[in-house]
Coordinates of N, CA and C in Angstrom, one line a residue:
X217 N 17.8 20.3 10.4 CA 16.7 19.9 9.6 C 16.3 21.0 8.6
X218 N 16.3 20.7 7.3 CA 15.7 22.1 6.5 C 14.3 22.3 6.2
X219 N 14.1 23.6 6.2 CA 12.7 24.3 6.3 C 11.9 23.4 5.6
X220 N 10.6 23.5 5.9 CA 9.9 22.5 5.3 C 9.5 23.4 3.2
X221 N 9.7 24.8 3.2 CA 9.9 25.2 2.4 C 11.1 24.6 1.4
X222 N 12.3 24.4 2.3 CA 13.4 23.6 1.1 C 12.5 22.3 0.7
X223 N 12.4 21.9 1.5 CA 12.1 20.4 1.5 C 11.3 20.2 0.3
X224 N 10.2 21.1 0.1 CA 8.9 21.4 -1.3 C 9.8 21.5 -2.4
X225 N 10.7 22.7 -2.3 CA 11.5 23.4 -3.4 C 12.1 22.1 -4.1
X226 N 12.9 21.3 -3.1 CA 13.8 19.5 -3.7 C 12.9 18.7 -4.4
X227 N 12.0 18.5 -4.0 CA 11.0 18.0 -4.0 C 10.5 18.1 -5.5
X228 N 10.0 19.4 -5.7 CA 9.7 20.0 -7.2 C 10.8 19.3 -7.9
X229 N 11.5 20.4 -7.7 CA 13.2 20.3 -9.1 C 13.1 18.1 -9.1
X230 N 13.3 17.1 -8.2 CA 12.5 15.8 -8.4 C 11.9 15.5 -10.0
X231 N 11.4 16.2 -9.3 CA 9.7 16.1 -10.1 C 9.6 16.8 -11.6
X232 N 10.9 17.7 -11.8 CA 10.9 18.3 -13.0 C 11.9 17.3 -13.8
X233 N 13.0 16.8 -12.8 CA 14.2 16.0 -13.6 C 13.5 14.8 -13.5
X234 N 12.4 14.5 -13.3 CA 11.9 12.8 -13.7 C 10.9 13.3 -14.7
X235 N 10.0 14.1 -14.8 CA 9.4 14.3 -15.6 C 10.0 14.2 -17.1
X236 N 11.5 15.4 -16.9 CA 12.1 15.6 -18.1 C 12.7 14.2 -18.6
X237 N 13.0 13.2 -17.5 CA 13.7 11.7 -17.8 C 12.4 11.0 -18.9
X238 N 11.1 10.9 -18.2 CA 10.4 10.8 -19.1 C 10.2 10.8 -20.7
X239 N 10.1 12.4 -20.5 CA 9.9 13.0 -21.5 C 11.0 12.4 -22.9
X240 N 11.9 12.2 -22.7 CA 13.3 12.1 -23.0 C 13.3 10.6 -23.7
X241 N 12.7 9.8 -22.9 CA 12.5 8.6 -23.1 C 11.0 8.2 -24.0
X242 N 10.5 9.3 -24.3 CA 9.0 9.3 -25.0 C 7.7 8.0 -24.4
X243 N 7.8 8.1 -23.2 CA 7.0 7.5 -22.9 C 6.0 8.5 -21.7
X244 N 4.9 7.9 -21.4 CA 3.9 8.3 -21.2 C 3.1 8.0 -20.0
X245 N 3.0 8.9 -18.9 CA 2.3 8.3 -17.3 C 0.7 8.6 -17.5
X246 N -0.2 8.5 -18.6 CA -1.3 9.2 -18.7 C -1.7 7.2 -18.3
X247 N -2.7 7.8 -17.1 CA -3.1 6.4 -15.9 C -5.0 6.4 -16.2
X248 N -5.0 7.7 -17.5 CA -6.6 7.9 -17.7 C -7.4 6.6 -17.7
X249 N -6.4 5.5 -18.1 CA -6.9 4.1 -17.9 C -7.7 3.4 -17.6
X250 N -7.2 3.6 -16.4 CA -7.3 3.4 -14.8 C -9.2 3.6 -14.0
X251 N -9.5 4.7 -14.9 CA -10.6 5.4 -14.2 C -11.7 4.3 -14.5
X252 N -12.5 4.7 -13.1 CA -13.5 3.6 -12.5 C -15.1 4.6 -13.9
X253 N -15.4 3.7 -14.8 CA -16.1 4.3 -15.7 C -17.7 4.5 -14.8
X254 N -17.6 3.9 -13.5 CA -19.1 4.2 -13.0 C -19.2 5.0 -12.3
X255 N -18.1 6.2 -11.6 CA -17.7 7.5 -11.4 C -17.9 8.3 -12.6
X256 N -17.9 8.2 -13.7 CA -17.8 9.4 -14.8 C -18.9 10.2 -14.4
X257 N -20.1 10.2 -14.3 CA -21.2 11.3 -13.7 C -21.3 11.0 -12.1
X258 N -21.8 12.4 -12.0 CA -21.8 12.2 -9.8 C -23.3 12.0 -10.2
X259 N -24.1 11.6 -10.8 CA -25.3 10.9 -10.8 C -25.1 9.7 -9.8
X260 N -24.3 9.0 -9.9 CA -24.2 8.0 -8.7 C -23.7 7.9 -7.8
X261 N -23.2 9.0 -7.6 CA -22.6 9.4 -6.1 C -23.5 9.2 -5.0
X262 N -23.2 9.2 -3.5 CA -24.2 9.3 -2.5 C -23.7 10.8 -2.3
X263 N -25.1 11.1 -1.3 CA -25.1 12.5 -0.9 C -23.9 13.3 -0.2
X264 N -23.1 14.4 -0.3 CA -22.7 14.5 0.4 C -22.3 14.5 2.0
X265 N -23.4 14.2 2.5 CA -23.4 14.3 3.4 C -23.1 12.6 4.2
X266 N -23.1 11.8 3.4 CA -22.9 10.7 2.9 C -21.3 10.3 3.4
X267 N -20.8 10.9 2.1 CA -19.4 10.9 2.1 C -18.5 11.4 3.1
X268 N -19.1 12.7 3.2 CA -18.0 13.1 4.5 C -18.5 12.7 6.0
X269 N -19.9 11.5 6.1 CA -19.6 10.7 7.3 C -18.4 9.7 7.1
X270 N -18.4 9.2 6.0 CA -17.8 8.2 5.9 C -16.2 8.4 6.4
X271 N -15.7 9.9 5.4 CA -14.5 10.4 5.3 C -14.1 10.4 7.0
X272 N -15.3 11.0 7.6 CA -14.9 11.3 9.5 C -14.4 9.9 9.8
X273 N -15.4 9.1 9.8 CA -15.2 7.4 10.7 C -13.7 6.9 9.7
X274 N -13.5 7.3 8.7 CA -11.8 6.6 8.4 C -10.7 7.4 9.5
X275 N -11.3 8.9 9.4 CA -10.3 9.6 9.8 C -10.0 9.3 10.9
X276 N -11.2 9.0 12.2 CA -11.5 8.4 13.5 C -10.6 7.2 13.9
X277 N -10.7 6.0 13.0 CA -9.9 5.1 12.6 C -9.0 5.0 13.0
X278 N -8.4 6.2 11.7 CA -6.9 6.4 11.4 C -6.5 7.1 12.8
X279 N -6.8 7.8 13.1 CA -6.2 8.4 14.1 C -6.0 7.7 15.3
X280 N -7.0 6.4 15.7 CA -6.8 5.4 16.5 C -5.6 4.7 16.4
X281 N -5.7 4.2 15.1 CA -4.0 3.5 15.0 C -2.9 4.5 15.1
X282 N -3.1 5.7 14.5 CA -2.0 6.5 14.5 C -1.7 6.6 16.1
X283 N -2.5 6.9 17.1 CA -2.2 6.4 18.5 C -1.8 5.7 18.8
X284 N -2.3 4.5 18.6 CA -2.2 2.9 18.8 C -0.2 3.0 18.8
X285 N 0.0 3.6 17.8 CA 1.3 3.3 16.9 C 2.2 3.8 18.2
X286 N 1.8 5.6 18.3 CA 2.7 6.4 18.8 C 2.8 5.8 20.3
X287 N 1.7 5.3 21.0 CA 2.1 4.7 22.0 C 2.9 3.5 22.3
X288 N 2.6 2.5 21.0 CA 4.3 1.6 20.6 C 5.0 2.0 20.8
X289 N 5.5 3.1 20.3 CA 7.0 3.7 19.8 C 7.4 4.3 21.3
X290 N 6.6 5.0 21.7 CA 6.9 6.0 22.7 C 6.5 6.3 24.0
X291 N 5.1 5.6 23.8 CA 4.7 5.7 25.4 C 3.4 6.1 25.6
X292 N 2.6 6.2 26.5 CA 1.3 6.6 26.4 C 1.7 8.5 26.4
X293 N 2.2 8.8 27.3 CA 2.5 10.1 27.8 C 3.0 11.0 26.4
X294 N 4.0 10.4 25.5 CA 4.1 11.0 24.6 C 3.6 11.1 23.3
X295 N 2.9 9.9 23.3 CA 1.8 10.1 22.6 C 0.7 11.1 22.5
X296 N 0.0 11.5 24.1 CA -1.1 12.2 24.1 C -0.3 13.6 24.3
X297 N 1.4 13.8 24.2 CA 1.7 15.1 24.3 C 2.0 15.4 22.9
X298 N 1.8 14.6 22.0 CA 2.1 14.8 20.2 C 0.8 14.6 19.8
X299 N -0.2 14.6 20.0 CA -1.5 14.2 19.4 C -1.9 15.8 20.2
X300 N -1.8 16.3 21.6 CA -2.5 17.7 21.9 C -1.6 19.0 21.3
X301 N -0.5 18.4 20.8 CA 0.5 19.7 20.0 C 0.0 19.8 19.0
X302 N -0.4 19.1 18.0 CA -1.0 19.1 16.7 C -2.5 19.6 17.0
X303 N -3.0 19.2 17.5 CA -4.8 19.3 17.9 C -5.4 18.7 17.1
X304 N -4.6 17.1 17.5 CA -5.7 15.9 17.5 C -6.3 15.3 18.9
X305 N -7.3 15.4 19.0 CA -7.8 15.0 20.7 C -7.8 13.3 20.7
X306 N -7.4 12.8 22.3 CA -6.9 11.9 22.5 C -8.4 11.0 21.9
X307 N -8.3 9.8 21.7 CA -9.6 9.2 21.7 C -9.3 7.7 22.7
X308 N -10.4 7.8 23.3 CA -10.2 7.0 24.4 C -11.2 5.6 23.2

């Protein structure tokens, strides 16, 4: 398996020969579109402190299923032996 270093390096060079495909083809990925116009000022934001509850309880979530999963695949046992190698604690 190569370093996770190569793996970035491929990854880039990717990312430079599609860009350049682009480029080449005069077209345009600008997605500025896209943007939600009642985000433009953090005047309407909620409080920080706000957000990063919210951000925990997805992450909480996610890591539920991400269990959920690994115990599909693999088993209870190796599941909670790939969730304490990383230092994600099991959630009951």
């Amino acid at each position: 398996m190569p370093a996770t270093f190569d793996i970035v390096q491929k990854l880039w060079k990717l990312c430079d020969v599609l860009r350049d495909d682009i480029e080449k083809r005069n077209e345009n990925l600008d997605i500025s579109w896209l943007r939600d116009e009642s985000l433009q000022s953090g005047d309407n934001l909620p409080e920080p402190e706000v957000i990063a509850v919210e951000i925990m309880e997805k992450l909480r979530i996610a890591t539920k299923e991400m269990e959920a999963l690994m115990i599909l695949l693999k088993g209870e046992e190796a599941a909670e032996a790939v969730s304490s190698s990383v230092g994600i604690p099991t959630l009951e």
